[in-house]
Short mmCIF file of C-alpha atoms and ligand atoms in Angstrom, two decimals:
data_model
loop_
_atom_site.label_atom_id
_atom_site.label_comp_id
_atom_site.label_asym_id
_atom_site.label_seq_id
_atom_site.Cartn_x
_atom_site.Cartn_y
_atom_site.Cartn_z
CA UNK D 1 0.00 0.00 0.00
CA UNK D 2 1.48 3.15 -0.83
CA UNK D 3 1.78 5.96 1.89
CA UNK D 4 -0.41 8.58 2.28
CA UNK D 5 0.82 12.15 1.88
CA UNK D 6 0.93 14.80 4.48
CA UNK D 7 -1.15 16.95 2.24
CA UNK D 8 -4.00 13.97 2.10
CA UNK D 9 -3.85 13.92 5.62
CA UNK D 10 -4.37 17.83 6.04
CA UNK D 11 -7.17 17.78 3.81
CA UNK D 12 -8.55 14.91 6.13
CA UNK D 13 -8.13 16.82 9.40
CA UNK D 14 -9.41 20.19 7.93
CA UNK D 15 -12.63 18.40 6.52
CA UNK D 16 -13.29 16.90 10.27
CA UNK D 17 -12.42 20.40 12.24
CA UNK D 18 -15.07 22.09 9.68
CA UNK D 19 -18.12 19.56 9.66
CA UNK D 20 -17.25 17.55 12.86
CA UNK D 21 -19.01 14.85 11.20
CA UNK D 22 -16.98 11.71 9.71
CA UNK D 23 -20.05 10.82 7.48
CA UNK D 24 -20.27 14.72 6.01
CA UNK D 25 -16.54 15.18 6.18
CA UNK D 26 -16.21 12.17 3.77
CA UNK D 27 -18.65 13.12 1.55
CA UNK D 28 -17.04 16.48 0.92
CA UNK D 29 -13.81 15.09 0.24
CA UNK D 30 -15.99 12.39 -2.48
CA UNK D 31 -14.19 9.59 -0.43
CA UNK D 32 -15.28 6.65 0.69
CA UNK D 33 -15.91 7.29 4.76
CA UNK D 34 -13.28 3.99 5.28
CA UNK D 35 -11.04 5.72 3.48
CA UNK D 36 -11.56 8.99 5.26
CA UNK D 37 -11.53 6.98 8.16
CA UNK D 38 -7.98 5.89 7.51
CA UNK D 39 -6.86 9.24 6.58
CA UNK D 40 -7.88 10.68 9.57
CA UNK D 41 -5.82 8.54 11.49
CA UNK D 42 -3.26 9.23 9.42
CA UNK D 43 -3.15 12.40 9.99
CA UNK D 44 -4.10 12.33 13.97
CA UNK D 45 -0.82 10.00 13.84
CA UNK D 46 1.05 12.63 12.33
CA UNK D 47 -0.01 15.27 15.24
CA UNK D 48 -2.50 17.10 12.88
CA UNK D 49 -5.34 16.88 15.07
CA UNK D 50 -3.68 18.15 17.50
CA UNK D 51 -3.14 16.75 21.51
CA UNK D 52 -6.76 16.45 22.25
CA UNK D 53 -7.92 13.11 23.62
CA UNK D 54 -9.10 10.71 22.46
CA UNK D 55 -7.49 11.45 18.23
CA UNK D 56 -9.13 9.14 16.04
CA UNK D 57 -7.29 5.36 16.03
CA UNK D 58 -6.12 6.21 19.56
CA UNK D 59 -7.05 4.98 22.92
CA UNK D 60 -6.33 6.12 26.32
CA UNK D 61 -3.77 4.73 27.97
CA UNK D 62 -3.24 6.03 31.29
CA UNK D 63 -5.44 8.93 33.16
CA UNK D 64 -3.16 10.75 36.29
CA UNK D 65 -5.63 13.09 38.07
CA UNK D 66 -3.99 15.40 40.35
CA UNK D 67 -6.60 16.97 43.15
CA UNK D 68 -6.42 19.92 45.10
CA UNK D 69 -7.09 20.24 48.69
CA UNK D 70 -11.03 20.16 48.73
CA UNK D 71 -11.02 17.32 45.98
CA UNK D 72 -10.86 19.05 42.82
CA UNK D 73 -9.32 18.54 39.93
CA UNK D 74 -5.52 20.48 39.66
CA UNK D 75 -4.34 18.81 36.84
CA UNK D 76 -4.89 15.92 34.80
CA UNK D 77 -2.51 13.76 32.44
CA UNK D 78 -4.19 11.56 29.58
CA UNK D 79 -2.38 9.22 27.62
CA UNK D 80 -2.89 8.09 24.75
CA UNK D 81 -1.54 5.15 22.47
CA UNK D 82 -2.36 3.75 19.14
CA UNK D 83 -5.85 1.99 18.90
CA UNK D 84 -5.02 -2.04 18.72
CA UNK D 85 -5.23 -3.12 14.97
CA UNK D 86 -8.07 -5.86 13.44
CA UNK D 87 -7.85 -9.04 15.21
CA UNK D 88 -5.22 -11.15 14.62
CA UNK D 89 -5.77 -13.45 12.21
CA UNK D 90 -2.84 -16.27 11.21
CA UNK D 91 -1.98 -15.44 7.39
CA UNK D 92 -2.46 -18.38 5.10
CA UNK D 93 0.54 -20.65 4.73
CA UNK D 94 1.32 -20.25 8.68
CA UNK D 95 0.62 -22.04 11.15
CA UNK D 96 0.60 -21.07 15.16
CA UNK D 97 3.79 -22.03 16.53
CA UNK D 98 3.55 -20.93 20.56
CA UNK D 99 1.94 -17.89 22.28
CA UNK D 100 3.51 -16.38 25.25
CA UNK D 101 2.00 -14.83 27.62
CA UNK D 102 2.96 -11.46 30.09
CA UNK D 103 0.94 -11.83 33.07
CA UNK D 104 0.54 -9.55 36.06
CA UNK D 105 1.46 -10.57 39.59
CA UNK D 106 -1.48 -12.74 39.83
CA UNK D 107 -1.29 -14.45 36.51
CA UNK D 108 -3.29 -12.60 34.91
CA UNK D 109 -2.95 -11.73 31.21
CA UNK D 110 -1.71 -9.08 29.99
CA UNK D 111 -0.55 -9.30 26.76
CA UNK D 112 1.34 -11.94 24.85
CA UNK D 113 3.15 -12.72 21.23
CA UNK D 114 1.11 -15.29 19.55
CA UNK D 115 4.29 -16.59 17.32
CA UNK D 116 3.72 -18.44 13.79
CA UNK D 117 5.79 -20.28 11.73
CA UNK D 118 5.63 -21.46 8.08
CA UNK D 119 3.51 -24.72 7.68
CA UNK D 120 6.62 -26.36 7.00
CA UNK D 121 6.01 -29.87 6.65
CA UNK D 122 3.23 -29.22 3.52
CA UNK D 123 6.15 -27.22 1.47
CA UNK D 124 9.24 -29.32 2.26
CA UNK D 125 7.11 -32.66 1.48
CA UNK D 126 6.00 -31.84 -1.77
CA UNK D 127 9.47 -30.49 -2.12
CA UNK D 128 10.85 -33.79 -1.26
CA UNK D 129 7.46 -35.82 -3.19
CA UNK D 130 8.64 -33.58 -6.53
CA UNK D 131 12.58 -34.33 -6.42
CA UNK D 132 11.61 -38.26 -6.42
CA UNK D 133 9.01 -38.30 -8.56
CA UNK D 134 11.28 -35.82 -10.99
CA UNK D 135 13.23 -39.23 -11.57
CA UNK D 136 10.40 -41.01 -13.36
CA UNK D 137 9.62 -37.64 -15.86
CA UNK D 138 8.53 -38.77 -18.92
CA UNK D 139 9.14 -42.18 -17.80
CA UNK D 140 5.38 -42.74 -16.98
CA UNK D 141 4.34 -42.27 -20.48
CA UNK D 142 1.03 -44.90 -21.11
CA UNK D 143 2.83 -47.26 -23.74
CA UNK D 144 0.10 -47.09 -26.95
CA UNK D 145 -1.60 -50.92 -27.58
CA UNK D 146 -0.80 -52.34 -30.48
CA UNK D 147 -2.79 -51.96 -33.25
CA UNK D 148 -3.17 -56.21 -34.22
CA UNK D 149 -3.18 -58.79 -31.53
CA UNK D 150 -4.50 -62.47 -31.48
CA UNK D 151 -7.19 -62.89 -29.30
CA UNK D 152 -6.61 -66.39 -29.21
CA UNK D 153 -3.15 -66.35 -27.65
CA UNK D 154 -2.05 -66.19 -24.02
CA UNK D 155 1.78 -65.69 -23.91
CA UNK D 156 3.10 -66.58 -20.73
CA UNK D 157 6.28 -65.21 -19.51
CA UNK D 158 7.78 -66.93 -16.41
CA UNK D 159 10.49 -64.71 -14.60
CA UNK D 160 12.67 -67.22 -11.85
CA UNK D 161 14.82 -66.16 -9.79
CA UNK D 162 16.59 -63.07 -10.78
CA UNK D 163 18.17 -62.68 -7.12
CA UNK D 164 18.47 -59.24 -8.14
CA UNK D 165 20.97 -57.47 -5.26
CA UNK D 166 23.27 -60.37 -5.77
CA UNK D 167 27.07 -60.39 -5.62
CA UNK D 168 29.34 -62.78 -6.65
CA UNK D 169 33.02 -62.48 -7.70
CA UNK D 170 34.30 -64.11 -10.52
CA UNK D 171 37.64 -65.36 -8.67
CA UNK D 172 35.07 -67.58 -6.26
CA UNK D 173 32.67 -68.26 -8.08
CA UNK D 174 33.33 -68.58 -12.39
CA UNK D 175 31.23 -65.33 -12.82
CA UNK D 176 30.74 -62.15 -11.66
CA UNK D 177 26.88 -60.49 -10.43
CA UNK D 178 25.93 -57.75 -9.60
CA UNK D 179 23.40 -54.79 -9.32
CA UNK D 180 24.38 -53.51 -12.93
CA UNK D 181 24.85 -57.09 -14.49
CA UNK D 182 21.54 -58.01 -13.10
CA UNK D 183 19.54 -55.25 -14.26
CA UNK D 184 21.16 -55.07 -17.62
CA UNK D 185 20.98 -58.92 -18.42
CA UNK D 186 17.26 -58.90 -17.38
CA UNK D 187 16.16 -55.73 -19.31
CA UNK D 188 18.18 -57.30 -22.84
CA UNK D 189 16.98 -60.67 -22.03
CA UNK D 190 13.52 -59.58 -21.59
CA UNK D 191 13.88 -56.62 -24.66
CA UNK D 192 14.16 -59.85 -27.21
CA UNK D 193 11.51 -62.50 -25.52
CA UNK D 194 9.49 -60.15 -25.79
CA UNK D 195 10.03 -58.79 -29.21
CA UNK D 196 10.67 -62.88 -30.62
CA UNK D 197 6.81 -63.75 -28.82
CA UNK D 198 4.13 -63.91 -30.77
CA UNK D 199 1.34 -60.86 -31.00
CA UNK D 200 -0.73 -62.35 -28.21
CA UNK D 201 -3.71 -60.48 -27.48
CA UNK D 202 -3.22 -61.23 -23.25
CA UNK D 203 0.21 -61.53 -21.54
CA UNK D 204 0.97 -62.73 -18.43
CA UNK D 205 4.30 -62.01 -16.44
CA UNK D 206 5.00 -64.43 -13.74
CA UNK D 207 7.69 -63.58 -11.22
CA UNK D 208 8.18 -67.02 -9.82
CA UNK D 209 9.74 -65.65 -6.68
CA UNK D 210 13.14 -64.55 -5.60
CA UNK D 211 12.96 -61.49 -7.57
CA UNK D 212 15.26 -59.79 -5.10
CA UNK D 213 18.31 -62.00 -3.41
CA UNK D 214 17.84 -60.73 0.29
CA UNK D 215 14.74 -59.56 1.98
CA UNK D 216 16.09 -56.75 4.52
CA UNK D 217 19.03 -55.82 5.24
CA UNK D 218 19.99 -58.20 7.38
CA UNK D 219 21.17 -60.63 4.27
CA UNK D 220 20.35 -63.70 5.14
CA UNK D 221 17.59 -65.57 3.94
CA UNK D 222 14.24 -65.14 6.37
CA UNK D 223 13.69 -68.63 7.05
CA UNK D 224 17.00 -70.85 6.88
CA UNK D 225 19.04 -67.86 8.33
CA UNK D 226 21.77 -68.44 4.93
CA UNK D 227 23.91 -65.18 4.57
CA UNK D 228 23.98 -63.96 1.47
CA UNK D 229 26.38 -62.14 -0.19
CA UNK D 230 24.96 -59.19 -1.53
CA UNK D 231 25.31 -55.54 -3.28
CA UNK D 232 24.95 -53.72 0.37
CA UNK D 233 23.23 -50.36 -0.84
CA UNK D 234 19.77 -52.37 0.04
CA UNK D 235 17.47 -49.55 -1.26
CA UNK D 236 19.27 -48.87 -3.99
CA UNK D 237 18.83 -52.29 -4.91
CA UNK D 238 14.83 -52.07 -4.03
CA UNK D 239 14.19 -49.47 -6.24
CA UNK D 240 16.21 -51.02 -9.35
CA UNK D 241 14.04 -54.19 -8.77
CA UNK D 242 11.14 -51.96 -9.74
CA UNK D 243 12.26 -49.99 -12.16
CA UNK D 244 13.58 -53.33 -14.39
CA UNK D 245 10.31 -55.06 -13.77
CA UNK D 246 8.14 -51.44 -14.52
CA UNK D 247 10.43 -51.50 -18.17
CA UNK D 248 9.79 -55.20 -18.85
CA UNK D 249 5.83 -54.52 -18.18
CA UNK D 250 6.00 -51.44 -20.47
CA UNK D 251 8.02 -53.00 -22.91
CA UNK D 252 5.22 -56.07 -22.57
CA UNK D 253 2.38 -53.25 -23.29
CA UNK D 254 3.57 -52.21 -26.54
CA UNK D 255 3.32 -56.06 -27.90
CA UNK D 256 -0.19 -57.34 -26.06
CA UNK D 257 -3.60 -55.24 -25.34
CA UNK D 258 -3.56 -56.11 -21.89
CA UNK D 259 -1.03 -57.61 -19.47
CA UNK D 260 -1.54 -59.25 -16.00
CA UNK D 261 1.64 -59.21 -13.67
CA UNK D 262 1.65 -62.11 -11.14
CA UNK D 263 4.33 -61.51 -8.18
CA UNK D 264 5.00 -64.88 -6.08
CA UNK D 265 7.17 -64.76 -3.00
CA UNK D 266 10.30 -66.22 -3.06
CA UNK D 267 12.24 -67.98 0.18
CA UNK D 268 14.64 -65.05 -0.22
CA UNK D 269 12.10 -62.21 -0.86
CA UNK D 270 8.57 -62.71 1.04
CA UNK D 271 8.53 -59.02 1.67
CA UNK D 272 10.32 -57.50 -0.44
CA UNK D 273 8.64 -59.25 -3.04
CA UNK D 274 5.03 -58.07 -1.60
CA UNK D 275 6.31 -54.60 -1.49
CA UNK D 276 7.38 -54.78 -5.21
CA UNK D 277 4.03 -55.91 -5.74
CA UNK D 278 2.67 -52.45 -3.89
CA UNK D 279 5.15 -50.22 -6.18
CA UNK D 280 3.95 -52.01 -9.26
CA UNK D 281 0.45 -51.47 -8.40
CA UNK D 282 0.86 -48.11 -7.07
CA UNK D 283 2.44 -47.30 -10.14
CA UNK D 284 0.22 -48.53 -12.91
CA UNK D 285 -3.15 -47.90 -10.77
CA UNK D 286 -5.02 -45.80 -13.15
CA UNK D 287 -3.64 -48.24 -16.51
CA UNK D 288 -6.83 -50.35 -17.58
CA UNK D 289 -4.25 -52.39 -19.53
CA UNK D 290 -2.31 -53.43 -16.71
CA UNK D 291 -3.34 -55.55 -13.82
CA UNK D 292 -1.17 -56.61 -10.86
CA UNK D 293 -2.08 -59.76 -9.11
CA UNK D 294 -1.95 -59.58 -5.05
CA UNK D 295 1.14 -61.46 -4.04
CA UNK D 296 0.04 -64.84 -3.11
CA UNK D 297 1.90 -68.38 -2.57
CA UNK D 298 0.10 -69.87 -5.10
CA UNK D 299 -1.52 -68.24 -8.19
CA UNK D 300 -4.01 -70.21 -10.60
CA UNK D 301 -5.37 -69.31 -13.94
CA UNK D 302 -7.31 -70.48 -16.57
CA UNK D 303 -6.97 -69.74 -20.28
CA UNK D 304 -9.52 -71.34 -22.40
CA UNK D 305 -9.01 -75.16 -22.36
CA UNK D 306 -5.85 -74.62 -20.15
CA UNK D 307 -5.66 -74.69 -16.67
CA UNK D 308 -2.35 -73.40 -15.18
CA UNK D 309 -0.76 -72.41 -11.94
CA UNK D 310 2.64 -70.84 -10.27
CA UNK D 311 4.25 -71.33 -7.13
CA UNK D 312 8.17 -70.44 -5.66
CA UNK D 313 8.91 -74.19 -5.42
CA UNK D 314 10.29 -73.55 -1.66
CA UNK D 315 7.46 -75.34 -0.31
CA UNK D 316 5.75 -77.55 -2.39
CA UNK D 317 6.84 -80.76 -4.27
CA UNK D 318 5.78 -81.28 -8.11
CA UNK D 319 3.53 -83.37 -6.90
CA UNK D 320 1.89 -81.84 -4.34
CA UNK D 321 1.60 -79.13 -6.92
CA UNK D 322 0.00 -80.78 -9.06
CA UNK D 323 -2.54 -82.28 -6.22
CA UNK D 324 -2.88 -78.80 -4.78
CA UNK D 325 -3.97 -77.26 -8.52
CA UNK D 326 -6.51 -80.87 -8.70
CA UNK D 327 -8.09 -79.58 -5.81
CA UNK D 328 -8.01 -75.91 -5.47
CA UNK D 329 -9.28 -75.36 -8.66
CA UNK D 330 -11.49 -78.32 -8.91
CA UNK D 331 -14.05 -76.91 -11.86
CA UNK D 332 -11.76 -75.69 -13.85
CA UNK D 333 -9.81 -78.70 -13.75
CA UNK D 334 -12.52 -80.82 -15.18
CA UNK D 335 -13.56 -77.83 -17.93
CA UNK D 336 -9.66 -77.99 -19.15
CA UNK D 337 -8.20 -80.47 -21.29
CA UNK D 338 -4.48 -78.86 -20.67
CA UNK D 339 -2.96 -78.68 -16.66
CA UNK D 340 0.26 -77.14 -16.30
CA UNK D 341 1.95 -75.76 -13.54
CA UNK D 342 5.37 -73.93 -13.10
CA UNK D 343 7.87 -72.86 -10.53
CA UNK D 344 11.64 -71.41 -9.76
CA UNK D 345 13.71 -72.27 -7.00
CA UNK D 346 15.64 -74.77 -8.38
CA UNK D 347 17.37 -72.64 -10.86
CA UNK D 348 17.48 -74.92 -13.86
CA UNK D 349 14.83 -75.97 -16.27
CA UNK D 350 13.03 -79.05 -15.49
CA UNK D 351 9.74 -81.31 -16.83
CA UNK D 352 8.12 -83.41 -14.52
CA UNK D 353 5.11 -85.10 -15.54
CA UNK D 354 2.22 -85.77 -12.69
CA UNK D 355 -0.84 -87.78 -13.85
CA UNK D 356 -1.46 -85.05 -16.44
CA UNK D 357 -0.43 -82.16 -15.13
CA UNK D 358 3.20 -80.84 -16.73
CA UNK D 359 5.00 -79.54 -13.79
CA UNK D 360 7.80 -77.08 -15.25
CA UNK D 361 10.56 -75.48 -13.09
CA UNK D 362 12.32 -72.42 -15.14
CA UNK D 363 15.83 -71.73 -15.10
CA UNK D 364 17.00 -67.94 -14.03
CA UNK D 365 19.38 -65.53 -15.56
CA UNK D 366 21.32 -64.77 -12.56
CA UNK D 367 24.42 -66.39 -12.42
CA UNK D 368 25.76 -68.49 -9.07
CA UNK D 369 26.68 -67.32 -5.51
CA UNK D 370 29.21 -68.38 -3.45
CA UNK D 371 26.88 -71.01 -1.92
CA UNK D 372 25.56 -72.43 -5.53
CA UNK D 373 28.90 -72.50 -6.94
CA UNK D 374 30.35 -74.42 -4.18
CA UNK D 375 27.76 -76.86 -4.23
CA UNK D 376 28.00 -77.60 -8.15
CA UNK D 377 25.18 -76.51 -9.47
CA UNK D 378 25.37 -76.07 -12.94
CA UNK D 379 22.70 -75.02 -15.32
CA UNK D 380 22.13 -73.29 -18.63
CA UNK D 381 20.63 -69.64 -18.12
CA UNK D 382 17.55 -68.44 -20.06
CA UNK D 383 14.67 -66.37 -20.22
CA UNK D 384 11.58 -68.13 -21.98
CA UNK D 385 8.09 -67.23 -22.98
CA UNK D 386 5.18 -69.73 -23.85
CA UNK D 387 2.50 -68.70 -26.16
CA UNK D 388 -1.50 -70.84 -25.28
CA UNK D 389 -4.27 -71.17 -27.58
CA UNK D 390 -7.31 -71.00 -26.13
CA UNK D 391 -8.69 -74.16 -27.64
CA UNK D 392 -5.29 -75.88 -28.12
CA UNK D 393 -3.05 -75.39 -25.07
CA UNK D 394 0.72 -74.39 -25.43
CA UNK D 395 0.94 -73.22 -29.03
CA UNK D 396 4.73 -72.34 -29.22
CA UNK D 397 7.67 -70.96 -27.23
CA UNK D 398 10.78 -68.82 -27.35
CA UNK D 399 13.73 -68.71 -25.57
CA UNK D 400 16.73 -66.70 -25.08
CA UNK D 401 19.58 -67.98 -24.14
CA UNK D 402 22.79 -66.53 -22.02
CA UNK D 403 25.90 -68.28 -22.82
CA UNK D 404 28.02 -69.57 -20.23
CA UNK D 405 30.59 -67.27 -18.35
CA UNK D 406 33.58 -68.61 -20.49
CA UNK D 407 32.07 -67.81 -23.63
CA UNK D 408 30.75 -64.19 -23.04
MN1 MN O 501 14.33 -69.65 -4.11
#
């Protein structure tokens, strides 16, 4: 607001001495009577009106009578100060951090500062909320469907055992893992599955489990108490886990209309594996073409005249899978001419065949720790999808295959 001039203020205090009437005064001066109002006060501020109590926006302060002998009044002393402003109201964007109080010998009020801050937490969260999310700019694009898709066709991509977080040196074990290897291998591995799989209309992405190598930061497994040699920056590690699976799923929605995402628990990731499941979910909530399964032991669907269903392998023999399927999903089982079931774990591809039921394990891209090295495991590493038709069952598959430490 810009000041008022002393000549404003004159005018003010002349108009008042010469109607004695705010409402007139105003109306002479063609102003407003608030803003004659404020004038006035101006001016009275400015000593214009003189020494007179009370001056307009003052209040008395202090009265002194002095009395003469039979009682009269001698002299008398008025003070005045400035009137107290509007009340106090906390401006927008504040918030009231104390009041303190001046109190009289009895406790009584007085006065007091009623002290605000900036709402602080509000600004410095979405501060914080913007810098992370300014990491996935233009990264959460919605991935256009593709224009021609079979509607016939499942494909069926089973992810085992990643161990993503793992790290193994190459003088102890024949190859080295880590962080970078692991997210790089997966994201080329899955970059041609996806692009050699046929134009399925649905896709499905299984992780089988074990999608991260520990669960906390306490690197062993949960269960068996095994330590595990890992890459120690743990979160660093979470948030790569989601960021390869997010680009495999987007990379997924450019090939097939719509695309479920199935996230088992593995022994070495129950929870970090469920809390993948939240980012996912969190992340492609509002995407019609995407849906994330809840993070279950065991996951069962069928496809037409196929009946399948997933599990870590930790707990369940191929038979008992097979049984467990039988049972659980006892309609479909009799509607479907084709039962399949796979799982991880093991790290190596395997066919077991239970009554009818084709119980599959799936080999993993991650190469071997210190433990799986010393104890001679040694199999092939590959990524795989399998395409269904809905009348026929398993139609074709794909596989890409990494070639043995020696020869990369
Ligand atoms: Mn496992």
């Amino acid at each position: 607001m810009q000041s008022l001039s002393d000549e404003q203020c004159r005018r003010a205090a002349a108009a008042q001495a010469e109607h004695r009437s705010e409402r007139k005064a105003a109306a002479a001066l063609g102003l407003p009577r608030s803003t004659f109002k404020l004038h006035l006060h101006r001016a009275a501020e400015r000593g214009m009106l003189g020494f007179k109590p009370v001056l307009p926006g003052f209040a008395i302060k202090q009265i002194a009578t002095n009395r003469n002998g039979d009682g009269g009044t001698k002299s008398e002393w008025i003070q005045q100060r400035k009137e107290s402003g509007d009340k106090f109201e906390i401006p927008s964007g504040q918030i009231l951090k104390g009041i303190s109080a001046y109190v009289d010998d009895e406790g009584r009020w007085r006065s007091g500062w009623i002290k605000t801050r900036t709402d602080s937490a509000a600004p410095e969260l979405i501060g914080a909320l913007k810098a992370e999310f300014e990491a996935y700019r233009g990264r959460a694009h919605i991935v256009p469907a593709p224009r021609r898709t079979e509607r016939d066709l499942l494909a069926v991509y089973p992810i085992a055992d990643p161990h993503i977080g793992m790290l193994s040196w190459r003088p102890q074990t024949g190859a080295d893992y880590d962080l970078k290897i692991a997210s790089e291998r997966m994201l080329d591995c899955a970059s041609s599955i996806v692009a050699k799989a046929d134009r399925a209309r649905e896709a499905t992405i299984i992780n089988l489990g074990d999608w991260y190598h520990a669960n906390d930061q306490r690197n062993v497994t949960p269960k068996s108490k095994h330590q595990l040699d890992v890459d120690g920056r743990w979160f660093k590690v979470q948030r790569a886990g989601v960021r390869v699976f997010r680009s495999i799923i987007d990379m997924a929605l450019a090939k097939h209309e719509r695309v479920e995402v199935v996230n088992i628990p593995g022994n070495h990731d129950p929870e970090a594996g469920a809390a993948l499941a939240l980012a996912l979910s969190g992340f492609y909530e509002r995407n019609r073409r995407v849906k994330i399964t809840f993070p279950a032991d065991l996951y069962y669907r069928r496809f037409g005249n196929t009946l399948f269903g997933a599990a870590h392998g930790d707990k369940l023999t191929p038979g008992r899978m097979a049984m467990a399927m039988a049972v659980d999903q006892r309609e479909a089982w009799g509607a479907t001419a084709y039962h399949w079931f796979l799982f991880g774990h093991i790290h190596k591809d395997k066919l077991d065949t239970i009554g009818d039921v084709r119980v599959e394990a799936f080999s993993t891209i991650a190469d071997k720790d210190n433990h799986a090295a010393g104890g001679g495991w040694r199999s092939a590493q590959a990524l795989q999808v399998i395409t269904l038709h809905r009348r026929n069952g398993e139609d074709s598959r794909q596989r890409v295959n990494i070639p043995p430490p020696s020869m990369r």
